[in-house]
XYZ file of C-alpha atoms in Angstrom:
717
model
C 12.138 3.017 8.758
C 13.292 5.274 6.111
C 11.670 8.704 6.532
C 11.043 9.593 2.743
C 11.393 13.636 3.250
C 14.274 13.706 5.310
C 16.701 13.696 2.495
C 19.797 15.093 1.482
C 22.743 14.720 -0.717
C 26.275 13.794 0.586
C 29.280 12.949 -1.616
C 26.649 12.116 -4.812
C 24.555 9.678 -2.470
C 21.046 10.540 -1.127
C 20.598 10.190 2.304
C 17.528 9.955 4.181
C 17.206 9.669 7.924
C 14.929 7.443 10.041
C 11.410 8.098 11.259
C 12.367 7.619 14.787
C 16.045 7.408 15.485
C 18.186 10.464 15.002
C 21.402 8.699 14.870
C 20.221 5.970 11.968
C 20.229 7.006 8.296
C 19.802 5.122 4.963
C 22.027 6.030 1.755
C 20.939 5.077 -1.380
C 23.239 5.023 -4.230
C 22.705 6.948 -7.698
C 24.012 4.307 -9.832
C 24.908 0.580 -10.036
C 28.230 -0.439 -10.672
C 30.331 -3.866 -11.141
C 30.542 -6.296 -8.219
C 34.031 -6.614 -7.570
C 36.140 -9.186 -5.442
C 37.949 -8.783 -2.393
C 40.731 -7.053 -4.398
C 38.604 -4.537 -6.319
C 38.746 -7.158 -9.610
C 35.484 -6.952 -11.463
C 33.448 -10.048 -11.651
C 33.367 -10.394 -15.346
C 34.240 -12.952 -17.501
C 34.067 -12.613 -21.598
C 34.658 -15.601 -23.878
C 34.998 -14.601 -27.585
C 34.448 -17.848 -30.096
C 37.356 -18.106 -32.569
C 35.134 -19.553 -35.227
C 31.076 -18.763 -35.339
C 28.928 -21.108 -33.308
C 26.093 -22.308 -35.122
C 22.598 -21.718 -33.540
C 19.222 -23.397 -33.993
C 17.748 -19.818 -34.980
C 20.081 -19.829 -37.759
C 22.475 -17.313 -36.352
C 25.951 -17.934 -35.413
C 27.031 -17.452 -32.012
C 29.955 -15.251 -31.547
C 30.809 -14.744 -27.893
C 29.369 -15.220 -24.194
C 29.883 -12.485 -20.939
C 28.779 -12.954 -17.493
C 29.321 -10.272 -14.747
C 27.368 -9.286 -11.544
C 26.349 -5.915 -10.764
C 25.550 -4.435 -7.447
C 23.487 -1.651 -5.931
C 25.684 -0.645 -3.055
C 27.769 2.094 -1.360
C 31.568 1.719 -1.878
C 34.253 2.314 0.673
C 35.268 5.545 0.000
C 31.789 7.356 0.172
C 30.351 5.341 3.390
C 33.463 6.979 5.182
C 32.730 10.362 3.621
C 28.937 10.118 4.506
C 29.405 8.737 7.890
C 32.056 11.544 8.729
C 29.244 14.259 7.650
C 26.392 12.403 9.319
C 28.640 12.686 12.613
C 29.027 16.430 12.188
C 25.348 17.084 11.585
C 24.229 15.264 14.916
C 26.402 16.485 17.568
C 28.938 15.174 19.877
C 25.719 13.555 22.080
C 24.848 11.080 18.931
C 27.957 11.099 16.853
C 29.360 7.293 18.453
C 25.564 6.242 17.452
C 25.746 7.343 14.001
C 25.439 4.349 11.527
C 23.865 3.129 7.963
C 20.668 0.886 8.170
C 19.579 -1.386 5.418
C 16.303 -0.431 3.436
C 13.361 -3.028 3.888
C 13.307 -3.930 0.135
C 9.681 -5.291 -0.771
C 10.553 -6.346 -4.374
C 12.949 -5.358 -7.663
C 14.270 -5.676 -10.825
C 17.477 -4.897 -12.700
C 17.418 -4.523 -16.225
C 20.024 -4.465 -18.761
C 19.893 -2.047 -22.016
C 21.383 -5.048 -23.828
C 17.876 -6.907 -23.261
C 16.427 -4.459 -25.732
C 18.889 -4.762 -28.613
C 17.903 -7.452 -30.941
C 18.948 -9.267 -34.077
C 22.744 -8.548 -34.943
C 24.146 -7.557 -31.782
C 22.745 -9.741 -28.925
C 21.403 -12.717 -28.739
C 19.920 -13.289 -25.404
C 20.219 -11.811 -22.097
C 19.819 -13.890 -18.860
C 19.248 -12.646 -15.245
C 17.770 -14.001 -11.862
C 14.150 -13.049 -10.919
C 15.015 -10.031 -9.153
C 18.174 -8.804 -7.193
C 18.985 -10.425 -4.167
C 17.081 -7.844 -2.032
C 19.790 -8.199 0.824
C 23.007 -6.813 1.322
C 24.382 -5.098 -1.802
C 21.652 -6.019 -4.039
C 23.455 -8.490 -6.142
C 22.256 -9.612 -9.863
C 24.471 -11.889 -11.955
C 23.953 -11.380 -15.969
C 24.845 -13.604 -18.754
C 25.031 -12.074 -22.048
C 25.409 -14.193 -25.662
C 26.049 -12.252 -28.623
C 26.438 -13.284 -32.056
C 29.501 -13.038 -34.177
C 29.017 -9.536 -35.171
C 28.001 -8.292 -31.674
C 30.839 -10.179 -30.055
C 33.486 -8.076 -31.848
C 31.336 -4.994 -31.474
C 31.349 -5.762 -27.516
C 34.926 -6.566 -26.947
C 36.034 -2.955 -28.792
C 33.222 -1.552 -26.611
C 34.176 -2.775 -23.590
C 37.675 -1.144 -23.637
C 38.955 2.492 -23.395
C 36.990 5.072 -21.997
C 33.300 5.573 -21.845
C 30.608 2.674 -21.732
C 28.286 0.467 -23.316
C 26.635 -1.775 -20.690
C 23.639 0.298 -19.148
C 21.696 -1.087 -15.910
C 18.875 0.235 -14.406
C 17.448 -1.204 -11.048
C 13.678 -0.454 -10.197
C 13.647 -1.340 -6.599
C 10.584 -0.873 -4.228
C 11.124 -0.220 -0.734
C 8.934 0.295 2.475
C 9.438 3.706 3.556
C 7.765 6.482 6.210
C 5.655 9.208 4.836
C 5.663 12.971 5.592
C 2.933 14.650 7.343
C 0.141 13.584 4.834
C -2.709 12.216 4.646
C -5.052 10.249 1.736
C -6.445 7.087 0.775
C -6.032 4.535 -1.985
C -9.458 2.876 -3.168
C -9.780 -0.419 -5.344
C -13.033 -1.493 -6.926
C -12.919 -4.506 -9.114
C -16.175 -6.289 -10.525
C -15.871 -9.478 -12.899
C -18.879 -10.468 -14.001
C -20.039 -13.721 -16.471
C -23.294 -14.289 -17.862
C -24.745 -16.811 -20.561
C -28.761 -17.057 -21.580
C -29.648 -19.331 -24.516
C -33.326 -19.617 -25.241
C -34.548 -22.507 -27.580
C -37.910 -22.507 -29.212
C -40.200 -24.879 -31.229
C -43.459 -23.351 -32.421
C -45.029 -26.631 -32.283
C -48.098 -25.702 -34.641
C -49.853 -26.317 -37.779
C -47.494 -27.092 -40.646
C -44.157 -26.680 -40.964
C -42.161 -26.123 -37.675
C -39.826 -23.029 -37.325
C -37.286 -23.510 -34.647
C -34.977 -20.966 -33.096
C -31.975 -21.151 -30.885
C -30.397 -17.805 -29.614
C -27.105 -18.055 -27.401
C -26.033 -14.840 -25.777
C -22.567 -14.432 -23.372
C -21.342 -11.770 -22.117
C -18.070 -10.595 -20.039
C -17.390 -8.011 -17.994
C -13.998 -6.653 -16.412
C -13.757 -3.580 -14.637
C -10.905 -2.332 -12.423
C -11.100 1.119 -10.641
C -8.252 2.465 -8.672
C -8.695 5.778 -6.958
C -6.048 7.756 -5.189
C -6.121 10.954 -3.316
C -3.511 12.797 -1.000
C -3.874 15.907 1.121
C -0.462 17.590 2.247
C 0.220 20.769 4.647
C 1.205 24.050 3.617
C 5.030 23.865 2.266
C 5.132 20.417 1.074
C 7.250 19.346 -1.590
C 5.315 18.834 -4.840
C 7.467 16.190 -6.059
C 7.391 14.439 -2.931
C 3.627 14.707 -2.896
C 3.114 13.387 -6.680
C 5.846 10.513 -5.919
C 3.556 9.564 -2.811
C 0.607 9.460 -4.741
C 2.394 6.881 -7.388
C 3.523 4.968 -4.023
C -0.018 4.791 -2.963
C -1.325 3.686 -6.100
C 1.592 1.156 -6.345
C 0.637 -0.253 -2.920
C -2.885 -0.465 -3.708
C -2.159 -2.302 -7.046
C 0.239 -4.708 -5.182
C -2.887 -5.549 -2.864
C -5.387 -5.834 -5.827
C -2.874 -8.319 -7.573
C -2.811 -10.478 -4.918
C -6.231 -10.522 -4.179
C -7.722 -10.502 -7.848
C -5.479 -12.970 -9.462
C -7.909 -15.566 -10.358
C -10.400 -14.997 -13.006
C -13.842 -15.975 -12.604
C -15.288 -19.122 -14.742
C -17.798 -18.419 -17.578
C -20.686 -20.994 -18.406
C -19.174 -24.463 -19.157
C -22.412 -26.844 -18.914
C -24.710 -28.174 -21.518
C -25.937 -26.152 -24.727
C -27.305 -28.657 -26.696
C -31.016 -28.793 -27.719
C -33.434 -32.239 -28.027
C -35.726 -32.272 -30.818
C -39.478 -31.729 -29.965
C -38.913 -29.396 -27.008
C -41.010 -26.390 -27.177
C -39.056 -24.361 -25.265
C -35.608 -24.501 -23.354
C -34.411 -21.875 -21.386
C -30.806 -21.867 -19.753
C -29.067 -19.072 -17.461
C -25.666 -18.542 -15.813
C -24.163 -15.832 -14.220
C -21.179 -15.515 -11.878
C -19.994 -12.143 -10.262
C -16.956 -11.451 -8.108
C -16.718 -8.242 -6.828
C -13.301 -6.649 -4.385
C -13.752 -3.358 -2.572
C -10.794 -1.972 -0.389
C -9.540 1.249 1.055
C -6.190 2.080 2.337
C -6.082 5.021 4.491
C -2.636 6.999 4.344
C -1.104 9.373 7.339
C 2.236 9.713 8.661
C 2.177 6.589 10.575
C 1.773 4.566 6.974
C 4.092 2.603 5.629
C 4.165 2.048 1.727
C 6.197 1.088 -1.149
C 8.359 3.710 -2.472
C 10.277 3.307 -5.932
C 13.975 3.813 -5.854
C 15.220 3.706 -9.364
C 19.350 4.043 -9.334
C 20.435 3.625 -13.257
C 23.730 4.223 -15.211
C 25.935 3.166 -17.659
C 28.881 0.617 -16.005
C 32.315 2.019 -16.758
C 34.577 -0.038 -19.072
C 36.828 -2.693 -17.746
C 40.142 -1.000 -18.458
C 39.075 2.307 -16.482
C 39.023 0.417 -13.350
C 41.816 -0.070 -10.928
C 42.265 -2.684 -8.341
C 43.149 -2.311 -4.221
C 46.760 -1.676 -5.102
C 45.828 1.017 -7.281
C 46.946 -1.079 -10.243
C 44.432 -0.794 -13.670
C 42.521 -3.644 -14.410
C 44.029 -5.338 -17.503
C 41.246 -6.497 -20.111
C 43.411 -9.794 -20.566
C 42.494 -10.728 -17.371
C 39.157 -11.133 -18.186
C 38.797 -12.010 -21.910
C 39.516 -15.376 -23.428
C 39.484 -16.398 -27.042
C 38.077 -19.822 -27.157
C 38.425 -22.441 -30.010
C 34.933 -23.925 -31.323
C 36.438 -27.259 -31.234
C 36.886 -27.029 -27.508
C 34.947 -29.786 -25.767
C 33.914 -25.955 -23.715
C 31.162 -25.415 -26.073
C 29.469 -28.256 -24.778
C 29.210 -26.874 -21.232
C 26.705 -25.094 -19.483
C 27.422 -22.372 -16.201
C 24.916 -21.809 -13.312
C 25.350 -19.014 -10.914
C 25.126 -20.466 -7.407
C 23.936 -17.924 -4.100
C 21.930 -17.946 -0.789
C 19.586 -15.218 -0.535
C 19.422 -14.485 3.031
C 20.555 -11.990 5.993
C 23.439 -13.696 7.277
C 24.204 -10.360 9.297
C 20.943 -10.244 11.524
C 19.721 -13.701 11.816
C 20.385 -17.515 13.062
C 22.251 -18.758 10.059
C 26.021 -18.359 10.398
C 26.544 -19.965 7.006
C 25.516 -22.268 4.401
C 27.585 -25.253 2.435
C 25.817 -26.048 -0.713
C 26.549 -29.242 -2.639
C 25.946 -29.359 -6.501
C 26.607 -32.178 -9.204
C 26.112 -33.246 -12.945
C 26.089 -36.529 -13.893
C 28.148 -35.947 -17.094
C 30.501 -38.213 -18.521
C 31.839 -38.492 -15.367
C 30.081 -37.327 -12.081
C 31.134 -33.138 -11.842
C 30.746 -31.568 -8.322
C 30.903 -28.416 -6.766
C 30.959 -27.302 -2.873
C 30.417 -24.164 -1.844
C 30.582 -21.981 1.480
C 28.483 -18.803 1.776
C 28.535 -16.305 4.469
C 27.306 -13.507 2.929
C 24.261 -12.482 0.642
C 26.736 -10.573 -1.684
C 28.777 -14.181 -2.403
C 28.021 -15.599 -5.876
C 29.909 -18.955 -6.864
C 29.358 -20.531 -10.204
C 28.954 -24.220 -11.063
C 30.169 -25.661 -14.453
C 30.239 -29.004 -16.687
C 29.974 -30.517 -19.725
C 26.514 -31.273 -21.037
C 25.634 -34.554 -21.559
C 23.326 -35.176 -23.862
C 20.648 -32.381 -24.040
C 19.877 -31.779 -20.354
C 21.424 -29.333 -18.005
C 19.506 -30.613 -15.022
C 21.567 -30.558 -11.957
C 20.892 -32.235 -8.482
C 21.710 -29.824 -5.571
C 21.579 -30.306 -1.585
C 22.828 -28.075 1.378
C 23.822 -28.083 5.054
C 22.898 -25.020 7.073
C 25.060 -24.215 10.093
C 23.081 -21.931 12.909
C 24.821 -19.447 15.617
C 25.090 -20.540 18.791
C 23.790 -24.031 17.944
C 25.164 -27.776 17.539
C 21.973 -28.032 15.636
C 22.356 -28.774 11.390
C 19.887 -28.617 8.911
C 20.617 -30.781 5.913
C 17.976 -30.200 3.117
C 18.002 -33.416 0.683
C 18.985 -33.610 -2.754
C 16.826 -32.090 -5.163
C 16.609 -31.726 -8.853
C 17.298 -28.064 -10.274
C 18.152 -26.166 -13.960
C 19.041 -22.484 -14.410
C 20.637 -20.079 -12.089
C 20.265 -21.549 -8.317
C 19.260 -19.318 -5.541
C 18.370 -20.555 -2.137
C 16.051 -18.450 -0.052
C 15.863 -17.540 3.315
C 12.355 -19.912 3.691
C 14.797 -23.291 2.689
C 17.251 -22.890 5.107
C 15.477 -24.193 8.308
C 15.110 -20.887 9.906
C 11.402 -19.078 10.273
C 11.938 -15.506 9.843
C 9.132 -13.166 10.343
C 9.253 -9.233 10.135
C 6.574 -7.673 11.824
C 6.053 -3.825 11.143
C 3.591 -1.531 12.541
C 1.955 -0.503 9.183
C -0.786 2.446 9.658
C -1.079 2.214 13.498
C -2.305 5.801 14.658
C -1.455 5.758 18.397
C -3.817 8.554 19.166
C -6.650 6.031 18.903
C -4.794 2.575 19.777
C -2.784 2.350 22.932
C -0.936 -0.502 21.920
C -1.186 -3.736 19.651
C -0.126 -7.136 20.633
C 0.721 -9.636 17.854
C 0.692 -13.096 18.651
C 2.236 -15.159 15.903
C 2.062 -19.149 15.728
C 3.839 -21.762 13.500
C 3.699 -25.607 13.519
C 6.335 -27.082 11.609
C 5.923 -30.909 10.023
C 8.400 -32.183 12.684
C 9.116 -30.918 16.264
C 7.388 -28.228 18.702
C 4.900 -25.664 17.298
C 6.507 -21.973 18.245
C 4.707 -18.971 19.650
C 5.734 -15.483 20.236
C 4.410 -12.005 20.844
C 5.449 -8.220 19.959
C 3.912 -5.439 21.273
C 3.603 -1.938 19.451
C 3.082 1.164 21.254
C 3.551 4.954 20.520
C 6.895 4.449 22.384
C 7.721 0.862 20.895
C 6.579 1.458 17.069
C 9.758 0.422 15.240
C 9.757 -3.192 13.072
C 10.561 -5.936 15.062
C 12.002 -9.133 13.360
C 11.339 -12.778 15.124
C 13.232 -16.021 14.315
C 12.998 -19.421 15.293
C 15.156 -22.315 14.351
C 12.546 -24.967 12.986
C 15.681 -27.019 11.079
C 13.261 -27.662 8.267
C 11.974 -25.705 4.956
C 9.189 -23.390 5.847
C 6.481 -24.650 3.640
C 3.323 -23.722 5.909
C 1.570 -20.526 6.764
C 1.825 -18.658 9.674
C -0.990 -17.834 11.867
C -1.320 -14.630 13.617
C -3.755 -12.552 15.099
C -3.747 -8.806 16.879
C -5.238 -7.555 20.333
C -6.115 -3.840 20.384
C -5.860 -2.158 23.565
C -7.881 1.512 23.434
C -6.486 4.271 25.496
C -9.442 3.764 27.860
C -8.271 0.023 28.460
C -10.495 -1.820 26.686
C -8.984 -4.573 24.275
C -10.428 -5.466 20.969
C -9.448 -9.194 20.371
C -9.020 -9.815 16.338
C -9.461 -13.329 14.570
C -6.355 -15.672 13.762
C -4.992 -15.059 10.204
C -3.102 -17.232 7.738
C -0.447 -15.742 5.622
C 2.217 -16.931 3.293
C 4.702 -14.034 3.678
C 7.917 -13.248 5.395
C 6.860 -9.425 6.466
C 3.533 -8.458 8.223
C 2.197 -5.119 8.062
C -0.044 -4.530 11.057
C -2.804 -2.197 10.150
C -5.080 -0.027 12.364
C -8.498 -2.279 13.221
C -10.764 0.757 12.206
C -11.369 0.713 8.643
C -14.138 2.908 8.524
C -15.518 6.086 10.626
C -19.120 6.747 11.738
C -20.903 10.001 11.981
C -23.781 10.875 14.315
C -25.201 14.787 14.178
C -27.167 15.947 17.045
C -29.453 18.908 16.750
C -31.175 20.734 19.036
C -34.949 21.329 18.756
C -37.189 23.990 20.679
C -37.091 27.834 21.645
C -33.337 28.181 22.328
C -33.645 31.780 22.431
C -36.583 32.491 25.140
C -37.074 29.110 26.421
C -34.294 26.177 26.485
C -31.157 27.796 28.331
C -29.185 24.543 27.181
C -29.249 20.653 26.686
C -26.798 18.332 27.786
C -26.294 15.087 25.564
C -24.279 11.681 26.667
C -23.365 9.553 23.585
C -22.642 6.187 23.893
C -21.236 3.772 20.972
C -20.871 -0.028 21.456
C -19.968 -2.845 19.568
C -20.887 -5.917 21.851
C -19.395 -8.577 19.735
C -16.157 -6.923 19.531
C -16.175 -5.268 22.655
C -15.577 -1.946 21.611
C -17.067 1.210 22.962
C -16.658 4.952 22.531
C -18.609 7.711 24.530
C -18.792 11.456 23.709
C -20.567 14.400 25.642
C -22.565 17.113 23.694
C -23.540 20.584 24.792
C -25.929 22.723 23.064
C -27.655 25.942 23.357
C -28.306 28.963 21.142
C -24.718 30.060 19.984
C -24.369 26.172 19.208
C -27.180 24.152 18.508
C -25.478 21.646 16.344
C -22.896 18.548 16.899
C -21.470 15.913 14.625
C -19.370 13.190 16.392
C -17.223 11.151 14.445
C -15.493 8.028 15.607
C -13.555 4.988 14.081
C -15.498 1.789 13.912
C -14.185 -1.657 13.375
C -17.516 -2.353 11.371
C -19.629 0.705 9.515
C -23.252 -1.427 10.247
C -22.234 -3.054 13.388
C -22.663 -1.566 16.671
C -25.586 0.542 18.416
C -25.664 4.435 19.442
C -27.573 5.196 22.316
C -27.975 8.703 23.950
C -29.361 10.149 27.068
C -29.010 13.733 28.913
C -31.128 16.608 30.124
C -32.948 19.738 29.173
C -32.426 22.888 31.160
C -34.762 25.803 30.837
C -34.489 29.222 31.578
C -37.007 29.500 34.376
C -34.664 27.006 36.551
C -36.790 23.963 35.588
C -35.175 20.607 34.463
C -36.377 17.749 31.874
C -34.612 14.498 31.596
C -33.796 13.025 28.183
C -34.578 9.218 29.038
C -31.815 6.803 27.258
C -32.933 5.931 23.703
C -31.451 4.054 21.332
C -30.703 5.508 17.503
C -30.447 3.810 14.153
C -30.932 7.446 12.473
C -27.519 9.050 11.944
C -29.181 12.356 12.896
C -30.493 12.807 16.491
C -33.160 15.459 17.687
C -32.929 16.711 21.051
C -34.673 19.204 23.423
C -38.703 19.737 23.256
C -40.096 17.794 20.676
C -42.408 19.551 18.238
C -44.968 18.659 15.813
C -43.865 21.101 13.190
C -41.326 23.504 12.224
C -41.860 26.898 10.163
C -38.411 27.526 8.955
C -38.767 31.225 7.110
C -36.226 31.973 4.731
C -35.440 36.414 4.191
C -34.696 37.250 1.067
C -33.042 40.933 0.754
C -32.683 40.900 -3.210
C -34.790 43.968 -3.757
C -33.343 46.419 -0.767
C -31.805 49.350 -2.344
C -28.461 49.307 -0.455
C -27.532 52.624 -1.709
C -29.973 54.374 0.414
C -30.493 51.789 3.206
C -27.740 50.629 6.152
C -29.798 47.839 7.369
C -32.807 46.116 8.352
C -34.635 44.906 10.694
C -37.227 42.288 10.289
C -39.704 41.378 13.390
C -41.376 37.920 13.057
C -44.266 36.516 15.359
C -46.067 33.215 15.326
C -49.421 33.069 17.167
C -50.773 29.682 18.070
C -54.148 29.010 19.180
C -52.320 29.270 23.003
C -51.189 32.616 23.569
C -48.670 31.509 26.062
C -46.783 29.700 23.447
C -46.572 33.028 21.209
C -43.315 32.783 19.117
C -41.387 36.626 18.668
C -38.227 36.735 17.124
C -36.201 39.162 14.989
C -33.465 39.222 12.046
C -30.902 41.961 11.242
C -29.907 41.938 7.534
C -26.946 44.147 6.295
C -25.693 44.362 2.650
C -23.315 41.658 1.345
C -24.398 39.657 4.570
C -26.255 36.327 4.556
C -29.714 36.734 6.383
C -30.003 34.556 9.656
C -32.383 32.002 9.386
C -35.513 31.728 11.353
C -37.373 29.054 12.687
C -40.543 28.357 14.859
C -41.358 25.089 16.597
C -45.129 24.195 16.847
C -45.730 21.795 19.762
C -49.320 21.114 18.463
C -49.748 19.234 15.013
C -52.701 21.045 14.661
C -51.062 24.699 14.972
C -51.796 27.058 11.941
C -48.753 28.001 10.098
C -49.177 31.535 9.754
C -47.026 34.191 10.981
C -46.354 37.827 10.632
C -43.758 40.152 10.195
C -42.692 43.813 9.545
C -39.639 45.390 8.703
C -37.830 48.525 9.712
C -35.090 50.533 7.179
C -32.402 52.115 8.609
C -31.444 54.957 5.891
C -27.834 56.426 5.452
C -29.127 59.607 6.300
C -29.994 58.678 9.652
C -33.995 58.466 9.745
C -36.041 55.128 9.481
C -39.116 53.540 8.116
C -41.092 50.503 8.703
C -43.336 48.385 6.650
C -46.950 47.497 7.366
C -47.258 43.820 9.111
C -48.306 41.157 6.867
C -49.648 37.965 8.172
C -48.782 34.818 5.724
C -48.032 31.385 5.483
C -45.042 31.987 2.884
C -41.879 30.880 4.452
C -40.361 33.003 1.767
C -39.917 36.775 3.122
C -39.163 38.959 0.296
C -38.299 42.401 1.696
C -39.868 45.285 -0.934
C -37.983 48.473 -2.063
C -39.279 51.382 0.073
C -41.243 53.462 -1.869
C -39.431 57.061 -2.979
C -40.421 59.806 -0.796
C -41.862 62.502 -2.983
């Protein structure tokens, strides 16, 4: 897949490297062009009306232009790019160098003439999107009023240009070394409350009927990225926007439906003392996508520019293109002006699939039956069906026959009505094509992901297949089945994940209606467990060894870890990926080693608390904070504080000390009490070591105040 930060400019074309294959590259032209035929003549026709044509809007029609644009490399640039890339990779890979195709997810092509209204342009037609295969061909049709027709004819000749095209393409790419997340939260809420009241008291009744309705829609998108040192800020900004676009794309698919408000009874009957109606409807959606180097995200590619004028082009023989070959002036009385024309194309990848060719048949029941037959072997091919209009209907009937590679099977689609531009998509061709991509699988946490796919056609034998992704095999894989019928049913798939430990997490079956499947990591959450040592790790406890275990029995998922705690390291945080943040059980066991050589076992214990305390059980803790704010550091080099905690049992006496220096955070002191009834007092004394080499000590202070404020030394007279 295209690696977005492996970019360079060659012959005016942006060239990207592949995330895994050093000999595979992707070239992205900076500017769209006219699509040309085999002789390099532009697919362009302009018809100008000799007399103005009245329109229902009151305007008068003056001209009609049809042409195709494309977003593709020309042959000269392709040769130059491949030659330069072969030099870069060296002799070992030169023979393997090739240009791949970007996996396009969506796209649009926009004509500047669409925004020019009034006297210049009446209307612009184009399909919903470019082909997304091959050269991303987009056919355009432009109708102009009389004034605009004259301007267009003159402006398309000579140097310069008037037609500007901007593509907005979204392709799947691999990210550089960057992490981040995109979060979406949506709340849709509807409520209705009605209170009707009749006081039914003495005299005239007073009646009230109050109704209130509330509608709340809240959608929040949060995006955060973290990049390493030296990352290109422009690339990071685009990645941030790409994550936002990916989140919005997912959110749009999940939150397309609006929730209903109250539609029930609101009436109030007479002689009812009170009526209360209350209704609420809420829908919440919340998800997070985590971004890493393995993540595939949508990336914008926006080639745009001004198309060259027809008369500045040359054909394959080097001869200038003549305006007269692409222009006709038509008499309004000609029956042509009761005609219509529709582009016909096949939106499928013929180069890498089961489809060899498609034969399309289009017919229109005019004064006589008008038919058109077309043979397609490339997605870049666009044909045109034209006929006189009978009455007000421009509806045609179309059918097609699909011929497959290496098979005698032929699929004949039944005739169907259609109006407007005709595009036969890959799902209509009797072929089930599925592209499976590894998405954001992290192969440090997942050893392999096995994807099982199944499809049950209306007739014929159900199909089933598998693909496996590993650290070594992490490229997208394409599966194709010949079903010889229109694909109109969902695909079922499930993912089984094999962990580095060998255990397997089995996924559930999921139904989708997509051609591309992005397999994500099973771990959407991270669980954290803190292990803290308690007790006297300075004088009594040598070390604490803790065995930790997390088990999600429902999914057969287990994680283990070991922590060793001592006086130098009395804290450990264990973070591990989980399938369900609320599922699974944490257990721990271990042993405590004492400085006198004895050992005590810690039995296996289930913990629901994110913080686990291990060591000597304590009934209380005296946590002492030393505050040196009053110390005159201009005369004092350092202060040593000695603290003693006396309990009722002399054997449990605890003595600790701390050294306090200027501009350093004083260490924390903690006394652990084994007896819940033990007194909470302790004593302390401080020794001041002065810059002149002398020292001075304070008197012992016994206190229950855990904030020890070191005093300023009295000035020596």
